[in-house]
Amino acid sequence: MADETAAGLRLAGTWGLDFPARPGGRSFVEMGGELLAGPPGQDGRPAPGAPPPRPLDYLVVAHEAYDATPAGLVAGYLADACPGDPRAFSLADQGIGAPFSGLRILDRIHRGGGLDDAALFVLDPAAGAVLTLGGTGDWALQAVAEERAGAAADCLPPLTAAPAPPPAPPSAPAPDRAPGPRTAYVLGEGLRDLAEALEATGATVRHAAPGHGCAGVWRALAAALRGAAEEGAERLVVADRDRGLGRLHLATFVPLL
């Protein structure tokens, strides 16, 4: 069920990287180090993306696939590499829902007064993403939800367009209808069939790159936040569907004034 109380954790920063395949692959520890270093700059050297600026209370690593070349405990490595002395743990065996579960856990700890700053690392063999969360940022988490959704038509109301009212006679005054919130979406591979219907309602839809697993929507989140702010969106919905398990995962962010 969704947690629909007042806006929770702020999203201070988010960035991601692609991890091109190479012989032997990369370990999760290597991926975490590359994500902390940030994307390469114009000179080819790593340029900081948005490393956690303040000491962390918690750090969560979420992944769908297993570490192909284990080279240590990635949660422990990242806890040592990030500022502060965060409590660190990993989430797996939840498919594409692992990052959503991590976000929900951190938000509940925050709402209970036990967290000021945290980071969520999302790892997939092809891509990774980092979300820094806490007391700063222009967007806040409003709700995280998980529902059964065997088909696109079964998705939650925030993803379903309201039916159009019947046309009024030419002489009748236009009905007073308060416009709904402008919504922007980031959809994972499991929800591509929903994009056309959403765009028909006037919503802005962005897609995760194919083949990025559970990191896809979070890899695309940074650009989506910038675009949503420029478009005047009143909420941003990150969503993906696990077709095998029939589960729909959503996280809703709202801008802060």
GROMACS .gro file of C-alpha atoms in nm, residues 12-219:
model
  208
   12ALA     CA    1   1.924   1.591  -0.292
   13GLY     CA    2   2.091   1.445  -0.600
   14THR     CA    3   2.082   1.157  -0.846
   15TRP     CA    4   2.316   1.036  -1.117
   16GLY     CA    5   2.402   0.719  -1.301
   17LEU     CA    6   2.651   0.541  -1.524
   18ASP     CA    7   2.646   0.276  -1.793
   19PHE     CA    8   2.881  -0.017  -1.745
   20PRO     CA    9   2.985  -0.152  -2.088
   21ALA     CA   10   3.052  -0.525  -2.083
   22ARG     CA   11   3.412  -0.635  -2.059
   23PRO     CA   12   3.582  -0.974  -2.017
   24GLY     CA   13   3.521  -1.098  -1.665
   25GLY     CA   14   3.270  -0.821  -1.593
   26ARG     CA   15   3.283  -0.576  -1.306
   27SER     CA   16   3.230  -0.655  -0.942
   28PHE     CA   17   2.973  -0.458  -0.746
   29VAL     CA   18   3.258  -0.304  -0.550
   30GLU     CA   19   3.409  -0.171  -0.875
   31MET     CA   20   3.071  -0.041  -0.986
   32GLY     CA   21   3.020   0.137  -0.656
   33GLY     CA   22   3.361   0.302  -0.686
   34GLU     CA   23   3.287   0.420  -1.038
   35LEU     CA   24   2.953   0.562  -0.932
   36LEU     CA   25   3.118   0.756  -0.650
   37ALA     CA   26   3.378   0.889  -0.893
   38GLY     CA   27   3.103   1.013  -1.124
   39PRO     CA   28   3.090   1.031  -1.504
   40PRO     CA   29   3.412   1.106  -1.697
   41GLY     CA   30   3.480   1.470  -1.778
   42GLN     CA   31   3.598   1.615  -2.108
   43ASP     CA   32   3.955   1.508  -2.038
   44GLY     CA   33   3.847   1.149  -1.980
   45ARG     CA   34   3.913   1.160  -1.606
   46PRO     CA   35   3.637   1.093  -1.356
   47ALA     CA   36   3.442   1.404  -1.268
   48PRO     CA   37   3.242   1.403  -0.944
   49GLY     CA   38   2.874   1.347  -1.010
   50ALA     CA   39   2.709   1.445  -0.684
   51PRO     CA   40   2.888   1.260  -0.405
   52PRO     CA   41   2.712   1.266  -0.068
   53PRO     CA   42   2.807   1.607   0.068
   54ARG     CA   43   2.716   1.537   0.432
   55PRO     CA   44   2.770   1.247   0.670
   56LEU     CA   45   2.526   0.965   0.600
   57ASP     CA   46   2.310   0.791   0.857
   58TYR     CA   47   2.211   0.503   0.627
   59LEU     CA   48   2.327   0.352   0.300
   60VAL     CA   49   2.132   0.092   0.100
   61VAL     CA   50   2.252  -0.113  -0.197
   62ALA     CA   51   1.972  -0.256  -0.413
   63HIS     CA   52   2.025  -0.502  -0.695
   64GLU     CA   53   1.833  -0.754  -0.902
   65ALA     CA   54   2.116  -0.963  -1.052
   66TYR     CA   55   2.384  -1.129  -0.843
   67ASP     CA   56   2.740  -1.001  -0.827
   68ALA     CA   57   2.911  -1.179  -1.118
   69THR     CA   58   3.261  -1.139  -0.972
   70PRO     CA   59   3.234  -1.098  -0.594
   71ALA     CA   60   3.529  -0.901  -0.464
   72GLY     CA   61   3.412  -0.798  -0.121
   73LEU     CA   62   3.101  -0.667   0.052
   74VAL     CA   63   2.982  -0.373  -0.155
   75ALA     CA   64   2.767  -0.226   0.125
   76GLY     CA   65   3.065  -0.227   0.361
   77TYR     CA   66   3.295  -0.083   0.095
   78LEU     CA   67   3.056   0.203   0.018
   79ALA     CA   68   2.998   0.270   0.389
   80ASP     CA   69   3.374   0.321   0.430
   81ALA     CA   70   3.399   0.533   0.113
   82CYS     CA   71   3.109   0.769   0.193
   83PRO     CA   72   3.118   1.043   0.458
   84GLY     CA   73   3.006   0.960   0.808
   85ASP     CA   74   2.960   0.617   0.961
   86PRO     CA   75   2.639   0.499   0.796
   87ARG     CA   76   2.451   0.183   0.876
   88ALA     CA   77   2.468  -0.014   0.551
   89PHE     CA   78   2.276  -0.308   0.411
   90SER     CA   79   2.180  -0.466   0.078
   91LEU     CA   80   1.843  -0.561  -0.074
   92ALA     CA   81   1.805  -0.838  -0.332
   93ASP     CA   82   1.570  -1.117  -0.440
   94GLN     CA   83   1.292  -0.864  -0.511
   95GLY     CA   84   1.345  -0.820  -0.884
   96ILE     CA   85   1.302  -0.467  -1.014
   97GLY     CA   86   1.126  -0.384  -0.686
   98ALA     CA   87   1.445  -0.387  -0.475
   99PRO     CA   88   1.523  -0.013  -0.518
  100PHE     CA   89   1.161   0.079  -0.442
  101SER     CA   90   1.176  -0.125  -0.122
  102GLY     CA   91   1.501   0.045  -0.024
  103LEU     CA   92   1.345   0.385  -0.081
  104ARG     CA   93   1.041   0.291   0.127
  105ILE     CA   94   1.256   0.168   0.416
  106LEU     CA   95   1.471   0.481   0.421
  107ASP     CA   96   1.167   0.707   0.403
  108ARG     CA   97   0.997   0.535   0.695
  109ILE     CA   98   1.312   0.564   0.906
  110HIS     CA   99   1.326   0.934   0.814
  111ARG     CA  100   0.961   0.994   0.900
  112GLY     CA  101   1.026   0.829   1.236
  113GLY     CA  102   1.303   1.079   1.309
  114GLY     CA  103   1.592   0.836   1.274
  115LEU     CA  104   1.755   0.962   0.957
  116ASP     CA  105   1.885   1.295   0.828
  117ASP     CA  106   2.090   1.190   0.523
  118ALA     CA  107   2.110   0.866   0.329
  119ALA     CA  108   2.213   0.720  -0.006
  120LEU     CA  109   2.055   0.452  -0.224
  121PHE     CA  110   2.285   0.269  -0.469
  122VAL     CA  111   2.110   0.072  -0.746
  123LEU     CA  112   2.331  -0.179  -0.928
  124ASP     CA  113   2.282  -0.377  -1.246
  125PRO     CA  114   2.558  -0.537  -1.458
  126ALA     CA  115   2.481  -0.287  -1.737
  127ALA     CA  116   2.411   0.030  -1.536
  128GLY     CA  117   2.407   0.187  -1.192
  129ALA     CA  118   2.246   0.482  -1.020
  130VAL     CA  119   2.285   0.674  -0.695
  131LEU     CA  120   2.021   0.872  -0.506
  132THR     CA  121   2.130   1.099  -0.222
  133LEU     CA  122   1.842   1.165   0.015
  134GLY     CA  123   1.783   1.375   0.323
  135GLY     CA  124   1.741   1.729   0.438
  136THR     CA  125   1.817   1.912   0.113
  137GLY     CA  126   1.682   1.905  -0.240
  138ASP     CA  127   1.399   2.049  -0.449
  139TRP     CA  128   1.189   1.730  -0.472
  140ALA     CA  129   1.046   1.516  -0.192
  141LEU     CA  130   0.917   1.162  -0.180
  142GLN     CA  131   0.540   1.156  -0.137
  143ALA     CA  132   0.455   0.788  -0.172
  144VAL     CA  133   0.599   0.446  -0.255
  145ALA     CA  134   0.359   0.173  -0.361
  146GLU     CA  135   0.351  -0.187  -0.478
  147GLU     CA  136   0.040  -0.335  -0.635
  148ARG     CA  137  -0.061  -0.635  -0.839
  149ALA     CA  138  -0.082  -0.538  -1.205
  150GLY     CA  139  -0.114  -0.816  -1.457
  151ALA     CA  140  -0.190  -0.573  -1.740
  152ALA     CA  141  -0.148  -0.202  -1.807
  153ALA     CA  142  -0.521  -0.147  -1.752
  154ASP     CA  143  -0.482  -0.270  -1.394
  155CYS     CA  144  -0.233   0.002  -1.295
  156LEU     CA  145  -0.291   0.236  -1.003
  157PRO     CA  146  -0.513   0.544  -1.043
  158PRO     CA  147  -0.214   0.784  -1.064
  159LEU     CA  148  -0.120   0.608  -1.387
  160THR     CA  149  -0.474   0.593  -1.527
  161ALA     CA  150  -0.632   0.875  -1.722
  162ALA     CA  151  -0.974   0.986  -1.601
  163PRO     CA  152  -1.252   0.923  -1.857
  164ALA     CA  153  -1.345   1.223  -2.065
  165PRO     CA  154  -1.682   1.383  -1.976
  166PRO     CA  155  -1.961   1.368  -2.236
  167PRO     CA  156  -1.968   1.671  -2.467
  168ALA     CA  157  -2.192   1.952  -2.345
  169PRO     CA  158  -2.456   2.113  -2.572
  170PRO     CA  159  -2.325   2.422  -2.755
  171SER     CA  160  -2.549   2.651  -2.548
  172ALA     CA  161  -2.446   2.505  -2.213
  173PRO     CA  162  -2.173   2.682  -2.012
  174ALA     CA  163  -1.845   2.501  -1.977
  175PRO     CA  164  -1.838   2.297  -1.653
  176ASP     CA  165  -1.605   2.405  -1.380
  177ARG     CA  166  -1.333   2.141  -1.368
  178ALA     CA  167  -1.025   2.184  -1.161
  179PRO     CA  168  -0.730   2.058  -1.364
  180GLY     CA  169  -0.546   1.762  -1.217
  181PRO     CA  170  -0.181   1.792  -1.124
  182ARG     CA  171   0.061   1.803  -1.415
  183THR     CA  172   0.239   1.472  -1.396
  184ALA     CA  173   0.564   1.355  -1.551
  185TYR     CA  174   0.651   0.987  -1.570
  186VAL     CA  175   0.964   0.776  -1.593
  187LEU     CA  176   0.863   0.430  -1.713
  188GLY     CA  177   1.068   0.114  -1.703
  189GLU     CA  178   1.074  -0.149  -1.975
  190GLY     CA  179   0.780  -0.331  -1.821
  191LEU     CA  180   0.547  -0.032  -1.878
  192ARG     CA  181   0.629   0.074  -2.233
  193ASP     CA  182   0.280  -0.032  -2.342
  194LEU     CA  183   0.134   0.238  -2.116
  195ALA     CA  184   0.319   0.534  -2.268
  196GLU     CA  185   0.082   0.612  -2.552
  197ALA     CA  186  -0.224   0.631  -2.330
  198LEU     CA  187  -0.045   0.857  -2.082
  199GLU     CA  188   0.084   1.091  -2.352
  200ALA     CA  189  -0.270   1.117  -2.487
  201THR     CA  190  -0.369   1.277  -2.155
  202GLY     CA  191  -0.096   1.541  -2.195
  203ALA     CA  192   0.150   1.383  -1.953
  204THR     CA  193   0.522   1.389  -2.022
  205VAL     CA  194   0.667   1.039  -2.045
  206ARG     CA  195   1.032   0.940  -2.040
  207HIS     CA  196   1.163   0.588  -2.078
  208ALA     CA  197   1.440   0.393  -1.912
  209ALA     CA  198   1.706   0.272  -2.151
  210PRO     CA  199   1.655  -0.094  -2.248
  211GLY     CA  200   1.871  -0.358  -2.088
  212HIS     CA  201   1.943  -0.168  -1.765
  213GLY     CA  202   1.744  -0.394  -1.534
  214CYS     CA  203   1.637  -0.253  -1.199
  215ALA     CA  204   1.867   0.049  -1.250
  216GLY     CA  205   1.684   0.167  -1.561
  217VAL     CA  206   1.429   0.411  -1.420
  218TRP     CA  207   1.675   0.545  -1.161
  219ARG     CA  208   1.941   0.591  -1.430
   0.00000   0.00000   0.00000
